[in-house]
Tab-separated table of C-alpha atoms in Angstrom:
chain	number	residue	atom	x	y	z
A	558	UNK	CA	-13.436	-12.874	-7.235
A	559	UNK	CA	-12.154	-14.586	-4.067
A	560	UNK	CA	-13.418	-13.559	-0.752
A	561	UNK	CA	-11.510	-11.212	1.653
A	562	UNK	CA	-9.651	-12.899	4.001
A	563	UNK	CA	-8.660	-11.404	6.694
A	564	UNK	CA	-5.437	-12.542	9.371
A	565	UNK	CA	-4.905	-11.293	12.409
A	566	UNK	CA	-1.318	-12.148	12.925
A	567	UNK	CA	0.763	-12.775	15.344
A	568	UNK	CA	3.986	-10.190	16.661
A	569	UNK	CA	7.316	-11.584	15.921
A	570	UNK	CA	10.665	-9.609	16.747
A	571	UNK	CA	12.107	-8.894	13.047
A	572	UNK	CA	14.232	-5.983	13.306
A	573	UNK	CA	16.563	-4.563	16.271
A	574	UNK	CA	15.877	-1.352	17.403
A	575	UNK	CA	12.976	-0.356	16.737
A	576	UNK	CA	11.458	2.333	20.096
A	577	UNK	CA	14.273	4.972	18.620
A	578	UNK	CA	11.904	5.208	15.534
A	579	UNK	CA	8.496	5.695	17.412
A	580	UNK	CA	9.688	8.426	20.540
A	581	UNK	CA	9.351	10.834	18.450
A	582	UNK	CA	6.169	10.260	16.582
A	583	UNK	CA	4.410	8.400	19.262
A	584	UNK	CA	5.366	11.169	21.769
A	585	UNK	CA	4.074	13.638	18.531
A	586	UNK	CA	1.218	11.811	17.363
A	587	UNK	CA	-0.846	12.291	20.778
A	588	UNK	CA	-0.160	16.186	21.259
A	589	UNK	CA	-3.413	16.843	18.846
A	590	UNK	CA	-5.521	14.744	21.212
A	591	UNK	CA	-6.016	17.191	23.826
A	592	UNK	CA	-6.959	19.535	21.709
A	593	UNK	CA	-10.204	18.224	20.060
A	594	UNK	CA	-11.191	17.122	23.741
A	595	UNK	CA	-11.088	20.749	24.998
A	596	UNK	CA	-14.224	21.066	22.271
A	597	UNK	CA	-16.607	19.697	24.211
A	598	UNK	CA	-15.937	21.385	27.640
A	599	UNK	CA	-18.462	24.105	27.538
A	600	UNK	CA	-21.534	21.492	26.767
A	601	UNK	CA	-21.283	20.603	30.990
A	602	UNK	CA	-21.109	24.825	31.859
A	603	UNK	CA	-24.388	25.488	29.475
A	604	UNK	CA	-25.794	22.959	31.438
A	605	UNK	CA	-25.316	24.061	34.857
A	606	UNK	CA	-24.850	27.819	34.034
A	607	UNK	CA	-26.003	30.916	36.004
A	608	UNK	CA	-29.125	32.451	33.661
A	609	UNK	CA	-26.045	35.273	33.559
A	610	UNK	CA	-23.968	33.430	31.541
A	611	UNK	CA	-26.607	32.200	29.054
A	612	UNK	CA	-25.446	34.847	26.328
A	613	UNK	CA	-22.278	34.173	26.407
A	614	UNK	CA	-22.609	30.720	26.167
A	615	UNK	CA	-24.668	30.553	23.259
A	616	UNK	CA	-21.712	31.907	21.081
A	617	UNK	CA	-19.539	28.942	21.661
A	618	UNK	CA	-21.980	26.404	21.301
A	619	UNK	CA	-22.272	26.146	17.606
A	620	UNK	CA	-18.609	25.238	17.239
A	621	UNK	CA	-18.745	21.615	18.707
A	622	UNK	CA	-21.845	20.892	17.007
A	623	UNK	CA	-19.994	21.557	13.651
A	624	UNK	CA	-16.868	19.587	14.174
A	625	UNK	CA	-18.963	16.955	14.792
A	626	UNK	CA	-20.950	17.068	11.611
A	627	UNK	CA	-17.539	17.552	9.663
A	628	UNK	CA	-15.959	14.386	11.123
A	629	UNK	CA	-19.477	12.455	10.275
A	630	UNK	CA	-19.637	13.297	6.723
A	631	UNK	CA	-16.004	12.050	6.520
A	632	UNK	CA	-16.367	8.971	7.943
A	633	UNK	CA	-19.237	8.620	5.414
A	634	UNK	CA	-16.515	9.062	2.497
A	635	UNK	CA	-17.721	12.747	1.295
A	636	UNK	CA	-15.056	15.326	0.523
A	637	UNK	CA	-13.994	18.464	0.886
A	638	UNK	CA	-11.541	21.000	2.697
A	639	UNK	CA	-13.136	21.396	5.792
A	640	UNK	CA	-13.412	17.761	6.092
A	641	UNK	CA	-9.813	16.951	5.582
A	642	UNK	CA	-9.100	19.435	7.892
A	643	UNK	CA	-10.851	17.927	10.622
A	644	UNK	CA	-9.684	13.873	9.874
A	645	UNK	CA	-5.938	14.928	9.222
A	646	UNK	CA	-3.830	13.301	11.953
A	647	UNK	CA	-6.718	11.294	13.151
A	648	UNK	CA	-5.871	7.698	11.684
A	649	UNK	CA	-2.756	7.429	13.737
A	650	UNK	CA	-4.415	8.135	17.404
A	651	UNK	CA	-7.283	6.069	16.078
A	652	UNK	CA	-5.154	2.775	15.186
A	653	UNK	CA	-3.885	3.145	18.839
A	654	UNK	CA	-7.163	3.642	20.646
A	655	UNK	CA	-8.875	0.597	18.512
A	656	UNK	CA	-5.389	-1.376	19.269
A	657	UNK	CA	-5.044	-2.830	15.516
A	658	UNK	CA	-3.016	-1.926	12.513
A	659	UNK	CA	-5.803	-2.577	9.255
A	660	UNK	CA	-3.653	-3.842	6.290
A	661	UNK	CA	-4.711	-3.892	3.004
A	662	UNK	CA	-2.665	-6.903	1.057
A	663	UNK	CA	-2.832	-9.604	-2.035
A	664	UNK	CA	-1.523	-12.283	-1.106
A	665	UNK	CA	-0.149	-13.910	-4.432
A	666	UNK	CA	2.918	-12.902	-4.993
A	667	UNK	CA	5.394	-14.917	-3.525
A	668	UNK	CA	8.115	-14.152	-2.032
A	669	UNK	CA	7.060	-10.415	-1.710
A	670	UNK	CA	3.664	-11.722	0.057
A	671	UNK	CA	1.705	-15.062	0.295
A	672	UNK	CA	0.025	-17.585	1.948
A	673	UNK	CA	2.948	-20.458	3.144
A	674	UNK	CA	2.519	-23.687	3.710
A	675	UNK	CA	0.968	-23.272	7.110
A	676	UNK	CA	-1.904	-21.121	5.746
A	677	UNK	CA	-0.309	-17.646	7.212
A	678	UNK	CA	0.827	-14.928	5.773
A	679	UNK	CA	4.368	-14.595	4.556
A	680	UNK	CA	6.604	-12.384	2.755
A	681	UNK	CA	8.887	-9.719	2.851
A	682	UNK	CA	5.898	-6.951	3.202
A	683	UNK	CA	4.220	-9.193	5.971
A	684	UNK	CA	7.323	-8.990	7.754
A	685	UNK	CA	7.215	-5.078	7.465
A	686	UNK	CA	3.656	-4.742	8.638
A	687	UNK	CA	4.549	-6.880	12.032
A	688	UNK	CA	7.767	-4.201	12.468
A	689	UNK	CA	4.910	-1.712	12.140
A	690	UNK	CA	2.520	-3.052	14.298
A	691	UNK	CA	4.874	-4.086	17.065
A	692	UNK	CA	6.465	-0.336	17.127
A	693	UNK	CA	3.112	1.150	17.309
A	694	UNK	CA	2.010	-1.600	19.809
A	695	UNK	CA	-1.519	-2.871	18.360
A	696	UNK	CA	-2.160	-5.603	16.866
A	697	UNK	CA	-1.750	-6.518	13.250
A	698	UNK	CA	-4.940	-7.270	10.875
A	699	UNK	CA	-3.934	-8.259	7.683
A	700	UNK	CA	-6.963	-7.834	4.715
A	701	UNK	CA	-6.421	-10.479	1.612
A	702	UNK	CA	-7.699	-9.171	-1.230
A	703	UNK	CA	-7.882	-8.676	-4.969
A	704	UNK	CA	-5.496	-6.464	-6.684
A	705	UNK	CA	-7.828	-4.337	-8.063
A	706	UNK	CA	-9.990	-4.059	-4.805
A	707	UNK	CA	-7.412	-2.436	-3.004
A	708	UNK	CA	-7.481	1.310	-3.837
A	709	UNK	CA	-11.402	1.841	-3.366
A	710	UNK	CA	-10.506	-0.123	0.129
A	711	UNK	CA	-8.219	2.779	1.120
A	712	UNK	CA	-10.700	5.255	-0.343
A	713	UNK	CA	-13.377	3.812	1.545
A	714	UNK	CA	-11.007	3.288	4.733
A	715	UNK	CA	-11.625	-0.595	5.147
A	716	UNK	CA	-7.806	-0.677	6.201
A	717	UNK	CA	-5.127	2.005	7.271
A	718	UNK	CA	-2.976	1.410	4.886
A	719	UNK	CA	-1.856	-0.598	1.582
A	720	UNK	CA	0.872	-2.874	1.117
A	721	UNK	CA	1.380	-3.836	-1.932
A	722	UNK	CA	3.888	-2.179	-3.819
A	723	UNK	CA	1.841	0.185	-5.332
A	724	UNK	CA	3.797	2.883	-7.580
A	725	UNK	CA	2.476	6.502	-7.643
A	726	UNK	CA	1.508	7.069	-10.763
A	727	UNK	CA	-0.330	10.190	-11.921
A	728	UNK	CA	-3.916	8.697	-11.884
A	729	UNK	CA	-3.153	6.973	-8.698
A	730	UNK	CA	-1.937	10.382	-6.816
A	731	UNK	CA	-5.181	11.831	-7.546
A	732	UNK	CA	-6.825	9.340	-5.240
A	733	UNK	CA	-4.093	8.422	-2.701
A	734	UNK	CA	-1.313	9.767	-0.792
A	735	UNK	CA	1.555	7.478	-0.987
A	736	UNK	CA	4.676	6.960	1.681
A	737	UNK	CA	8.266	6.994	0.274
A	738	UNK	CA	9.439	3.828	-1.402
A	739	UNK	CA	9.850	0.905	0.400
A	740	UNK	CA	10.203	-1.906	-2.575
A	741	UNK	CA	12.073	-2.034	-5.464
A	742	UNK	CA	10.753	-3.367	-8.835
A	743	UNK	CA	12.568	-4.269	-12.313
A	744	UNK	CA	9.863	-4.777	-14.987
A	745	UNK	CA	10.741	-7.475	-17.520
A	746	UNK	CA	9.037	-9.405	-20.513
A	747	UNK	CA	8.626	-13.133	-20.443
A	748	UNK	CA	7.575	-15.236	-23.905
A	749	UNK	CA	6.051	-18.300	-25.025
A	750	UNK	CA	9.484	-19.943	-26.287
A	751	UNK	CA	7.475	-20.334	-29.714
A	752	UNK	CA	5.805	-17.297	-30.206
A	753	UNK	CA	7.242	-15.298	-32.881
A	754	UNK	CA	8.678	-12.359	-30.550
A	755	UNK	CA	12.346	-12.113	-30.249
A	756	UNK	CA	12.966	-8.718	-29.549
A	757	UNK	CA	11.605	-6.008	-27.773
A	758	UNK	CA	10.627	-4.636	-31.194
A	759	UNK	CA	8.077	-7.612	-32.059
A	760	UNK	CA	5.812	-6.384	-29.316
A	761	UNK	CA	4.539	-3.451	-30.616
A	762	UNK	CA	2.182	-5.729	-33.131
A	763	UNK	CA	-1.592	-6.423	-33.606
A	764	UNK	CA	-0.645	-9.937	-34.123
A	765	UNK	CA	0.960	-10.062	-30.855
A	766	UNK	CA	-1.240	-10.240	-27.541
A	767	UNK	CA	0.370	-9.865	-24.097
A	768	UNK	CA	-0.991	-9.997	-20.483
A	769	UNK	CA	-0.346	-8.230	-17.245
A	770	UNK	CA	-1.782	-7.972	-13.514
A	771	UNK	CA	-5.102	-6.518	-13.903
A	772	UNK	CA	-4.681	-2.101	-13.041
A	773	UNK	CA	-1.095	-2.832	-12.613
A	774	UNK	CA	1.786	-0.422	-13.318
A	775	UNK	CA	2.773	-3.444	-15.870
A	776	UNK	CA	-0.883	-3.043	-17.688
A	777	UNK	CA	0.116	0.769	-17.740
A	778	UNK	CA	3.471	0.240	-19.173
A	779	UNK	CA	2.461	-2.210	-21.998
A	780	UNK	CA	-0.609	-0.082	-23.035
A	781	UNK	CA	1.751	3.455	-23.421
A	782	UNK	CA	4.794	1.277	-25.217
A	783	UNK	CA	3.523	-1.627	-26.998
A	784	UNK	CA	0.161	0.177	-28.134
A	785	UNK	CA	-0.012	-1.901	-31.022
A	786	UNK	CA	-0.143	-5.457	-29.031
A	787	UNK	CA	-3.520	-6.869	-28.156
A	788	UNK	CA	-3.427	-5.992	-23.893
A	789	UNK	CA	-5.343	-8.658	-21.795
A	790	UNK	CA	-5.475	-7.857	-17.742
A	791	UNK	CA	-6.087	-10.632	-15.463
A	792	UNK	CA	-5.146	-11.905	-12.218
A	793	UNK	CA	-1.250	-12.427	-11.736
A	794	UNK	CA	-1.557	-16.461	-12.413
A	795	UNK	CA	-3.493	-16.664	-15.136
A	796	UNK	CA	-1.950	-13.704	-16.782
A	797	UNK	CA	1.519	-15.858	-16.427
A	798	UNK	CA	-0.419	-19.563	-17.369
A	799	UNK	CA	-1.701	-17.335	-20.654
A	800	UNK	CA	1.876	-17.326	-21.760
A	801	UNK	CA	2.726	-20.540	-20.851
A	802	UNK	CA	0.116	-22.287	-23.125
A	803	UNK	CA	0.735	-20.374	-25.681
A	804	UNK	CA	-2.559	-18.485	-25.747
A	805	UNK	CA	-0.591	-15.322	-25.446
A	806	UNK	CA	2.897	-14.149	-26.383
A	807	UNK	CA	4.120	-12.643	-23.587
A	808	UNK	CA	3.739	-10.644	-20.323
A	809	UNK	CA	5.013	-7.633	-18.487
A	810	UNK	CA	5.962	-8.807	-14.758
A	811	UNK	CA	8.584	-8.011	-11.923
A	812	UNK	CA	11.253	-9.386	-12.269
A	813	UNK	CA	11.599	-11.595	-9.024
A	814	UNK	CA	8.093	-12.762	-10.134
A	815	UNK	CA	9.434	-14.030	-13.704
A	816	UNK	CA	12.569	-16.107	-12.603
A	817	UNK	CA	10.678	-18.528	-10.920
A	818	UNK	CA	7.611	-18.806	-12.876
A	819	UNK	CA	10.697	-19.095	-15.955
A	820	UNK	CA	12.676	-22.063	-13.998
A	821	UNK	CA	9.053	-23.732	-13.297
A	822	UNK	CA	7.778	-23.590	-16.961
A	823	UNK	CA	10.556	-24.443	-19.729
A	824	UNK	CA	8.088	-22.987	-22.959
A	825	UNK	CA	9.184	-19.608	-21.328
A	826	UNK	CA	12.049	-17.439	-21.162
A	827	UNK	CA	12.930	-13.687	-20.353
A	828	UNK	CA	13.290	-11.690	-22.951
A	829	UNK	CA	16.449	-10.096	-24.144
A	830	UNK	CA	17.931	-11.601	-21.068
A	831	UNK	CA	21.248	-9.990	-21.605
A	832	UNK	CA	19.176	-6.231	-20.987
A	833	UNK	CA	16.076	-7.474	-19.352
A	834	UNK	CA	14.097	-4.703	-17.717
A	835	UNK	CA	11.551	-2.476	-19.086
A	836	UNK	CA	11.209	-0.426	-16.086
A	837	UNK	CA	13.107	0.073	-12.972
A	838	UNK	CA	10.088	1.646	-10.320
A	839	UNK	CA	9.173	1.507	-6.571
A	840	UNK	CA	6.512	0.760	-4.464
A	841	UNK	CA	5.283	2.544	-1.485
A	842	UNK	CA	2.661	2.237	1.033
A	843	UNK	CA	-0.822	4.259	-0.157
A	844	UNK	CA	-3.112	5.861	2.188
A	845	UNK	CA	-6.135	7.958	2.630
A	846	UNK	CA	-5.574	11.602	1.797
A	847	UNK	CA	-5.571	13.919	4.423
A	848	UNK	CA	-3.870	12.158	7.011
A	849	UNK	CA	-0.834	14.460	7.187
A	850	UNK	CA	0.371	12.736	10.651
A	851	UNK	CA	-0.110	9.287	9.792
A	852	UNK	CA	2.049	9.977	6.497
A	853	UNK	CA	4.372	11.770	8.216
A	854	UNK	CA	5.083	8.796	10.776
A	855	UNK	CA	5.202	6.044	7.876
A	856	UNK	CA	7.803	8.466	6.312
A	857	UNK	CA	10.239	8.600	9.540
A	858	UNK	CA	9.529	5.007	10.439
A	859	UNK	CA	10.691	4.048	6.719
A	860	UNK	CA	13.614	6.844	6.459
A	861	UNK	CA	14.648	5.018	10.217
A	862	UNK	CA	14.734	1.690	8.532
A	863	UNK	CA	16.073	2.255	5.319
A	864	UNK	CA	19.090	4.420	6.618
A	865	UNK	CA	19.820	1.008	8.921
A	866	UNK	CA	19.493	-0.871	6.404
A	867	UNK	CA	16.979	-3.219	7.889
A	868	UNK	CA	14.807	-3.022	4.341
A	869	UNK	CA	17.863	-3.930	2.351
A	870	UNK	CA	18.131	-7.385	4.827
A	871	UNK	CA	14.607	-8.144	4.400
A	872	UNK	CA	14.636	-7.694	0.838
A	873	UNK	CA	17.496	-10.239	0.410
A	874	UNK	CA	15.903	-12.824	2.510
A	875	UNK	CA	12.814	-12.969	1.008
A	876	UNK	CA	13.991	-11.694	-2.809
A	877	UNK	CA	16.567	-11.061	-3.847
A	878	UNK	CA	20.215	-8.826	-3.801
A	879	UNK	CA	19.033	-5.604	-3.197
A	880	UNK	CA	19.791	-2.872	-5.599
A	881	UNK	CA	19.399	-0.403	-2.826
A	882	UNK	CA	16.000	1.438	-1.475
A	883	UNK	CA	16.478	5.395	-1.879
A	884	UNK	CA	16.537	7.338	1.002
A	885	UNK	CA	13.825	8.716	2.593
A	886	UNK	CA	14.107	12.553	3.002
């Protein structure tokens, strides 16, 4: 498993107008500040107090005392009503106060997000994090990671935030809150040009073995409708090199993944190319549950930039035509 990399990178202007989108919720997110402060107030009076006052005191005191032990245990990963109710809204004033935006990332899959020629990070989701970072004004810290390290690093809050397409699936809700879509996917099946699939039909075989991303919704989609086929989950380029030597039939990828790897590597092809995809999805930011304001905020600053159609221009310059990202309501 490669080691995390982590980027911090640096704030490039990439959309228009983007201080319409944060008044509101930057004018919204701080309102809940002054009220966790007011907590503390009476420590100083039971300090200083008149004997007098020493009763009444003594009710109050408790209170701060157990908000404090709630947001410990949180931070410390442990669950539990009380503690959600205590950490929701918190990640937003705390990416502020520490001044950087934690990004959780993998950066192999060009053109949606990788490492260019220069060694930075690129892509069409990169360019959405620095939109994000420069609207909330912090800096951007951008976490490189395996695929399938990336939802116990939102559980265990090494970043603020995935991005990297994930689709909220049923399993995947129970862990996560996710935003509302921000990247389209078409799912198609590529082939080893001399493997005996043809159609759609051939793949639901024991003879037949097919790869995918390793937890991906791909992996998912091949195991519930080719349950027959012999499923191996690895890392996005060996799951495609697999195919191309012939040492596996075929794979389950996006589709802007699959026509270049295709055009690069003429034993492959896309399968029934006339009616290619398997699945039409979309992927969405995940985040830690509980954090009701920091959802909320991803969800206007998306529904602001999709109604623009700012995502729809970013998509085409790093993907392809875009075949429109829903509204966010």
């Amino acid at each position: 498993m490669r080691r995390l990399m982590k980027f911090m990178v640096p704030l490039v202007a990439v959309a228009l107008l983007a201080a319409a989108c944060g008044d509101g919720d930057d004018d919204a997110a701080p309102a809940p500040a002054p009220a966790p402060e007011a907590a503390p107030a009476p420590a100083p009076a039971d300090d200083g107090a008149a004997p007098a006052e020493d009763a009444d005191d003594a009710a109050p005191a408790p209170a701060p005392a157990a908000e404090e032990e709630e947001e410990v245990s949180l931070s410390q990963g442990e669950s539990g009503s009380a503690a959600q109710a205590v950490v929701s809204g918190n990640l937003l004033d705390e990416i502020k106060d520490r001044g950087t935006l934690r990004v959780g990332m993998v950066l192999q899959f060009e053109p949606q997000m990788y490492i260019d020629e220069n060694g930075e990070p690129a892509g069409y989701d990169v360019d959405l994090m620095r939109m994000l970072a420069e609207d909330l004004g912090v800096e951007l810290e951008i976490n490189d990671l395996e695929f399938e390290a990336m939802i116990p690093g939102v559980l265990a809050r090494q970043f603020d935030l995935a991005s990297v397409g994930l689709v909220g699936r049923p399993a995947r809700l129970e862990q996560l809150w996710f935003t509302c879509p921000y990247v389209p996917y078409g799912q198609v099946v590529v082939v080893n040009n001399d493997s005996a699939v043809k159609t759609r039909s051939d793949l639901n075989s024991s003879d037949v073995t097919m790869t995918a991303l390793a937890g991906s919704t791909a992996a998912n989609l091949i195991s519930k409708t080719f349950s027959e086929a012999n499923l191996v989950e690895l890392d996005q380029a060996p799951a495609f090199l697999e195919v191309a030597s012939g040492r596996a039939d075929a794979i389950v990828v996006e589709n802007y993944l699959a026509q270049p790897f295709v055009a690069e590597n003429p034993t492959t092809s896309i399968l029934d190319p006339t009616d290619p995809f398997l699945a039409a999805e979309y992927g969405a930011f995940a985040l830690p549950r509980g954090e009701v304001v920091w959802l909320e905020y991803l969800n206007g600053w998306l529904g602001y930039y999709i109604a623009r159609g700012t995502l729809d221009d970013l998509y085409e310059k790093h993907i392809d035509t875009s075949p429109g990202i829903p509204a966010c309501t």
